[in-house]
């Protein structure tokens, strides 16, 4: 049977992708590799070539379960980030509408200075 350490995900090489999207691609690749290995082992078993090693199968299923859980956590975190970004955009839109251009420029300059101080 194939060693599960060979199922390590290959990093997504598309430039400009955020790290969380890159990690989701890596997780999807790793999940697909393990599922393919399990299916291949099952086909070999069905052809009568050799039985599936129960220890290998258990490790493969455990790795698959952990990767699926990490993927679900990544998706949940991304959803929260998108909501926060939409809330920030709405807040900026409201503040911009309520202030004249000079006041808005002052608020924006103050926010940029704070971001620089905090290393953002």
mmCIF file of C-alpha atoms in Angstrom:
data_model
loop_
_atom_site.group_PDB
_atom_site.id
_atom_site.type_symbol
_atom_site.label_atom_id
_atom_site.label_comp_id
_atom_site.label_asym_id
_atom_site.label_seq_id
_atom_site.Cartn_x
_atom_site.Cartn_y
_atom_site.Cartn_z
ATOM 1 C CA UNK A 1 0.000 0.000 0.000
ATOM 2 C CA UNK A 2 1.058 3.598 -0.515
ATOM 3 C CA UNK A 3 2.608 5.451 2.399
ATOM 4 C CA UNK A 4 0.333 8.304 3.490
ATOM 5 C CA UNK A 5 3.304 10.666 3.792
ATOM 6 C CA UNK A 6 3.462 10.620 -0.024
ATOM 7 C CA UNK A 7 0.010 12.223 -0.069
ATOM 8 C CA UNK A 8 1.330 15.610 1.061
ATOM 9 C CA UNK A 9 -0.417 18.446 -0.785
ATOM 10 C CA UNK A 10 1.417 20.368 -3.466
ATOM 11 C CA UNK A 11 1.393 24.121 -2.866
ATOM 12 C CA UNK A 12 -0.827 26.089 -5.202
ATOM 13 C CA UNK A 13 1.447 28.085 -7.484
ATOM 14 C CA UNK A 14 -1.041 30.635 -8.800
ATOM 15 C CA UNK A 15 0.369 34.078 -8.028
ATOM 16 C CA UNK A 16 -1.861 36.498 -6.211
ATOM 17 C CA UNK A 17 -3.966 33.919 -4.391
ATOM 18 C CA UNK A 18 -4.571 34.680 -0.718
ATOM 19 C CA UNK A 19 -2.978 32.224 1.705
ATOM 20 C CA UNK A 20 -6.330 30.835 2.873
ATOM 21 C CA UNK A 21 -7.406 30.050 -0.700
ATOM 22 C CA UNK A 22 -4.031 28.481 -1.406
ATOM 23 C CA UNK A 23 -4.431 26.282 1.693
ATOM 24 C CA UNK A 24 -7.910 25.188 0.554
ATOM 25 C CA UNK A 25 -6.464 24.133 -2.799
ATOM 26 C CA UNK A 26 -3.716 22.183 -1.027
ATOM 27 C CA UNK A 27 -6.285 20.481 1.221
ATOM 28 C CA UNK A 28 -8.478 19.581 -1.751
ATOM 29 C CA UNK A 29 -5.452 18.058 -3.506
ATOM 30 C CA UNK A 30 -4.489 16.027 -0.447
ATOM 31 C CA UNK A 31 -8.055 14.801 0.051
ATOM 32 C CA UNK A 32 -8.300 13.768 -3.609
ATOM 33 C CA UNK A 33 -4.992 11.885 -3.407
ATOM 34 C CA UNK A 34 -6.056 9.894 -0.365
ATOM 35 C CA UNK A 35 -9.461 9.100 -1.867
ATOM 36 C CA UNK A 36 -7.738 7.903 -5.039
ATOM 37 C CA UNK A 37 -5.381 5.691 -3.035
ATOM 38 C CA UNK A 38 -8.301 4.163 -1.112
ATOM 39 C CA UNK A 39 -10.254 3.571 -4.333
ATOM 40 C CA UNK A 40 -7.209 1.992 -6.014
ATOM 41 C CA UNK A 41 -6.667 -0.324 -3.056
ATOM 42 C CA UNK A 42 -10.339 -1.296 -3.119
ATOM 43 C CA UNK A 43 -10.230 -2.056 -6.858
ATOM 44 C CA UNK A 44 -7.187 -4.261 -6.315
ATOM 45 C CA UNK A 45 -9.044 -6.041 -3.507
ATOM 46 C CA UNK A 46 -12.086 -6.582 -5.735
ATOM 47 C CA UNK A 47 -9.917 -8.087 -8.457
ATOM 48 C CA UNK A 48 -8.704 -10.537 -5.852
ATOM 49 C CA UNK A 49 -5.108 -9.426 -6.082
ATOM 50 C CA UNK A 50 -4.593 -8.702 -2.415
ATOM 51 C CA UNK A 51 -6.561 -7.675 0.643
ATOM 52 C CA UNK A 52 -6.429 -4.117 1.966
ATOM 53 C CA UNK A 53 -4.049 -3.753 4.899
ATOM 54 C CA UNK A 54 -6.339 -2.743 7.784
ATOM 55 C CA UNK A 55 -3.642 -0.620 9.457
ATOM 56 C CA UNK A 56 -2.979 1.292 6.227
ATOM 57 C CA UNK A 57 -6.709 1.729 5.637
ATOM 58 C CA UNK A 58 -7.196 3.078 9.162
ATOM 59 C CA UNK A 59 -4.320 5.578 8.706
ATOM 60 C CA UNK A 60 -5.704 6.672 5.342
ATOM 61 C CA UNK A 61 -9.217 7.207 6.707
ATOM 62 C CA UNK A 62 -7.852 9.061 9.749
ATOM 63 C CA UNK A 63 -5.749 11.343 7.537
ATOM 64 C CA UNK A 64 -8.772 11.951 5.316
ATOM 65 C CA UNK A 65 -10.950 12.821 8.315
ATOM 66 C CA UNK A 66 -8.370 15.298 9.670
ATOM 67 C CA UNK A 67 -7.928 16.970 6.281
ATOM 68 C CA UNK A 68 -11.700 17.286 5.825
ATOM 69 C CA UNK A 69 -12.028 18.845 9.290
ATOM 70 C CA UNK A 70 -9.226 21.325 8.561
ATOM 71 C CA UNK A 71 -10.920 22.198 5.266
ATOM 72 C CA UNK A 72 -14.220 22.839 7.053
ATOM 73 C CA UNK A 73 -12.442 25.068 9.583
ATOM 74 C CA UNK A 74 -10.749 27.010 6.777
ATOM 75 C CA UNK A 75 -14.091 27.567 5.069
ATOM 76 C CA UNK A 76 -15.711 28.714 8.319
ATOM 77 C CA UNK A 77 -12.899 31.199 8.984
ATOM 78 C CA UNK A 78 -13.137 32.542 5.436
ATOM 79 C CA UNK A 79 -16.868 33.133 5.813
ATOM 80 C CA UNK A 80 -16.269 35.170 8.960
ATOM 81 C CA UNK A 81 -13.595 37.230 7.220
ATOM 82 C CA UNK A 82 -15.877 38.007 4.284
ATOM 83 C CA UNK A 83 -18.635 39.148 6.666
ATOM 84 C CA UNK A 84 -16.208 41.433 8.518
ATOM 85 C CA UNK A 85 -14.969 42.892 5.227
ATOM 86 C CA UNK A 86 -18.548 43.598 4.082
ATOM 87 C CA UNK A 87 -19.327 45.218 7.442
ATOM 88 C CA UNK A 88 -16.207 47.392 7.157
ATOM 89 C CA UNK A 89 -17.170 48.400 3.609
ATOM 90 C CA UNK A 90 -20.677 49.339 4.780
ATOM 91 C CA UNK A 91 -19.290 51.324 7.714
ATOM 92 C CA UNK A 92 -16.880 53.209 5.453
ATOM 93 C CA UNK A 93 -19.709 53.983 3.035
ATOM 94 C CA UNK A 94 -21.914 55.378 5.824
ATOM 95 C CA UNK A 95 -19.125 57.480 7.331
ATOM 96 C CA UNK A 96 -18.132 58.831 3.937
ATOM 97 C CA UNK A 97 -21.730 59.871 3.186
ATOM 98 C CA UNK A 98 -22.106 61.634 6.543
ATOM 99 C CA UNK A 99 -18.905 63.710 6.366
ATOM 100 C CA UNK A 100 -17.794 66.442 4.025
ATOM 101 C CA UNK A 101 -14.708 65.736 1.844
ATOM 102 C CA UNK A 102 -12.301 67.643 4.142
ATOM 103 C CA UNK A 103 -13.436 65.794 7.266
ATOM 104 C CA UNK A 104 -13.347 62.493 5.394
ATOM 105 C CA UNK A 105 -9.772 63.174 4.245
ATOM 106 C CA UNK A 106 -8.798 63.870 7.880
ATOM 107 C CA UNK A 107 -10.408 60.633 9.088
ATOM 108 C CA UNK A 108 -8.705 58.672 6.317
ATOM 109 C CA UNK A 109 -5.299 60.226 7.097
ATOM 110 C CA UNK A 110 -5.724 59.400 10.797
ATOM 111 C CA UNK A 111 -6.657 55.786 9.968
ATOM 112 C CA UNK A 112 -3.660 55.414 7.656
ATOM 113 C CA UNK A 113 -1.325 56.801 10.340
ATOM 114 C CA UNK A 114 -2.732 54.375 12.909
ATOM 115 C CA UNK A 115 -2.349 51.463 10.480
ATOM 116 C CA UNK A 116 1.298 52.384 9.913
ATOM 117 C CA UNK A 117 1.958 52.655 13.665
ATOM 118 C CA UNK A 118 0.401 49.236 14.216
ATOM 119 C CA UNK A 119 2.318 47.719 11.307
ATOM 120 C CA UNK A 120 -0.722 46.915 9.187
#
